[in-house]
Amino acid sequence: ITSRGLRDRRMRPSLEVAPKFFNLQEMLGFDKASHTLEWLLDKSQWAIIKLSRSSTCRDYANNTCTSSKCETNGKLMKAVENENTFC
């Protein structure tokens, strides 16, 4: 979501990642990339939660952390806690 509302965001996988991703999609029998991404996020939910909680920068909740790592972990942790995005 952007300030102008919903926005279609597309991903461009690298030449190294694309074949692996599409092979996985074929193995799973999905016809849409979004289904494959949803499957990947579902299967990695505990690793994502563990990563966000094990961050060395814990100040994201107080908005005192300025690194991109903390910003990413802060957004991820808020999504997990508030919206149960990955649960």
PDB file of C-alpha atoms in Angstrom:
ATOM      1  CA  ILE A   1       0.000   0.000   0.000  1.00  0.00           C
ATOM      2  CA  THR A   2       1.318   3.421  -0.923  1.00  0.00           C
ATOM      3  CA  SER A   3       0.111   6.930  -0.147  1.00  0.00           C
ATOM      4  CA  ARG A   4      -1.882   6.724  -3.366  1.00  0.00           C
ATOM      5  CA  GLY A   5      -3.575   3.471  -2.414  1.00  0.00           C
ATOM      6  CA  LEU A   6      -2.982  -0.108  -3.487  1.00  0.00           C
ATOM      7  CA  ARG A   7      -0.194  -0.594  -5.953  1.00  0.00           C
ATOM      8  CA  ASP A   8       0.731  -3.547  -8.086  1.00  0.00           C
ATOM      9  CA  ARG A   9       4.261  -4.495  -7.084  1.00  0.00           C
ATOM     10  CA  ARG A  10       6.173  -6.893  -9.254  1.00  0.00           C
ATOM     11  CA  MET A  11       9.328  -8.800  -8.417  1.00  0.00           C
ATOM     12  CA  ARG A  12      12.193  -9.574 -10.732  1.00  0.00           C
ATOM     13  CA  PRO A  13      14.081 -12.645  -9.595  1.00  0.00           C
ATOM     14  CA  SER A  14      17.714 -12.902 -10.586  1.00  0.00           C
ATOM     15  CA  LEU A  15      18.786 -15.328 -13.295  1.00  0.00           C
ATOM     16  CA  GLU A  16      20.066 -17.581 -10.526  1.00  0.00           C
ATOM     17  CA  VAL A  17      16.857 -17.530  -8.455  1.00  0.00           C
ATOM     18  CA  ALA A  18      14.250 -17.635 -11.239  1.00  0.00           C
ATOM     19  CA  PRO A  19      14.830 -21.251 -12.377  1.00  0.00           C
ATOM     20  CA  LYS A  20      14.782 -22.484  -8.777  1.00  0.00           C
ATOM     21  CA  PHE A  21      11.575 -20.589  -8.058  1.00  0.00           C
ATOM     22  CA  PHE A  22       9.776 -21.767 -11.178  1.00  0.00           C
ATOM     23  CA  ASN A  23      10.967 -25.355 -10.676  1.00  0.00           C
ATOM     24  CA  LEU A  24       9.473 -25.220  -7.184  1.00  0.00           C
ATOM     25  CA  GLN A  25       6.261 -23.766  -8.597  1.00  0.00           C
ATOM     26  CA  GLU A  26       6.070 -26.626 -11.093  1.00  0.00           C
ATOM     27  CA  MET A  27       6.777 -29.240  -8.404  1.00  0.00           C
ATOM     28  CA  LEU A  28       3.992 -27.790  -6.256  1.00  0.00           C
ATOM     29  CA  GLY A  29       1.614 -27.725  -9.204  1.00  0.00           C
ATOM     30  CA  PHE A  30       0.732 -24.054  -8.807  1.00  0.00           C
ATOM     31  CA  ASP A  31      -0.207 -21.946 -11.804  1.00  0.00           C
ATOM     32  CA  LYS A  32       0.438 -18.584 -10.125  1.00  0.00           C
ATOM     33  CA  ALA A  33       3.648 -17.242  -8.624  1.00  0.00           C
ATOM     34  CA  SER A  34       1.653 -15.716  -5.759  1.00  0.00           C
ATOM     35  CA  HIS A  35       0.599 -19.210  -4.639  1.00  0.00           C
ATOM     36  CA  THR A  36       4.233 -20.291  -4.570  1.00  0.00           C
ATOM     37  CA  LEU A  37       5.236 -17.220  -2.560  1.00  0.00           C
ATOM     38  CA  GLU A  38       2.384 -17.842  -0.137  1.00  0.00           C
ATOM     39  CA  TRP A  39       3.568 -21.445   0.271  1.00  0.00           C
ATOM     40  CA  LEU A  40       7.158 -20.302   0.869  1.00  0.00           C
ATOM     41  CA  LEU A  41       6.083 -17.728   3.468  1.00  0.00           C
ATOM     42  CA  ASP A  42       3.900 -20.289   5.218  1.00  0.00           C
ATOM     43  CA  LYS A  43       6.717 -22.843   5.369  1.00  0.00           C
ATOM     44  CA  SER A  44       9.236 -20.266   6.621  1.00  0.00           C
ATOM     45  CA  GLN A  45       7.021 -18.506   9.183  1.00  0.00           C
ATOM     46  CA  TRP A  46       8.928 -19.762  12.225  1.00  0.00           C
ATOM     47  CA  ALA A  47      12.292 -18.840  10.718  1.00  0.00           C
ATOM     48  CA  ILE A  48      10.965 -15.343   9.965  1.00  0.00           C
ATOM     49  CA  ILE A  49       9.683 -14.910  13.512  1.00  0.00           C
ATOM     50  CA  LYS A  50      12.938 -16.263  14.957  1.00  0.00           C
ATOM     51  CA  LEU A  51      14.979 -13.910  12.766  1.00  0.00           C
ATOM     52  CA  SER A  52      12.933 -10.885  13.751  1.00  0.00           C
ATOM     53  CA  ARG A  53      13.243 -11.696  17.462  1.00  0.00           C
ATOM     54  CA  SER A  54      16.958 -12.465  17.357  1.00  0.00           C
ATOM     55  CA  SER A  55      17.912  -9.139  15.822  1.00  0.00           C
ATOM     56  CA  THR A  56      20.876  -7.465  17.465  1.00  0.00           C
ATOM     57  CA  CYS A  57      19.080  -4.159  17.182  1.00  0.00           C
ATOM     58  CA  ARG A  58      16.120  -4.115  19.573  1.00  0.00           C
ATOM     59  CA  ASP A  59      15.388  -0.378  19.483  1.00  0.00           C
ATOM     60  CA  TYR A  60      13.007  -0.520  16.523  1.00  0.00           C
ATOM     61  CA  ALA A  61      10.001  -0.413  18.845  1.00  0.00           C
ATOM     62  CA  ASN A  62      11.215   2.932  20.220  1.00  0.00           C
ATOM     63  CA  ASN A  63      12.075   4.306  16.745  1.00  0.00           C
ATOM     64  CA  THR A  64      15.665   4.876  17.847  1.00  0.00           C
ATOM     65  CA  CYS A  65      17.218   2.486  15.365  1.00  0.00           C
ATOM     66  CA  THR A  66      18.178   3.959  12.011  1.00  0.00           C
ATOM     67  CA  SER A  67      19.733   1.014  10.184  1.00  0.00           C
ATOM     68  CA  SER A  68      17.821  -0.636   7.358  1.00  0.00           C
ATOM     69  CA  LYS A  69      18.104  -3.982   9.141  1.00  0.00           C
ATOM     70  CA  CYS A  70      16.294  -2.644  12.170  1.00  0.00           C
ATOM     71  CA  GLU A  71      13.679  -0.951  10.027  1.00  0.00           C
ATOM     72  CA  THR A  72      12.978  -4.201   8.210  1.00  0.00           C
ATOM     73  CA  ASN A  73      12.894  -6.269  11.391  1.00  0.00           C
ATOM     74  CA  GLY A  74      10.681  -3.704  13.079  1.00  0.00           C
ATOM     75  CA  LYS A  75       8.140  -3.770  10.278  1.00  0.00           C
ATOM     76  CA  LEU A  76       8.228  -7.550  10.168  1.00  0.00           C
ATOM     77  CA  MET A  77       7.828  -7.896  13.929  1.00  0.00           C
ATOM     78  CA  LYS A  78       4.920  -5.437  13.978  1.00  0.00           C
ATOM     79  CA  ALA A  79       3.248  -7.372  11.169  1.00  0.00           C
ATOM     80  CA  VAL A  80       3.668 -10.626  13.055  1.00  0.00           C
ATOM     81  CA  GLU A  81       2.468  -9.209  16.376  1.00  0.00           C
ATOM     82  CA  ASN A  82      -0.348  -6.948  15.176  1.00  0.00           C
ATOM     83  CA  GLU A  83      -1.716  -8.622  12.082  1.00  0.00           C
ATOM     84  CA  ASN A  84      -0.593 -12.230  12.469  1.00  0.00           C
ATOM     85  CA  THR A  85       0.656 -12.024   8.902  1.00  0.00           C
ATOM     86  CA  PHE A  86       2.679 -15.213   9.103  1.00  0.00           C
ATOM     87  CA  CYS A  87       0.646 -17.153  11.673  1.00  0.00           C
TER      88      CYS A  87
END
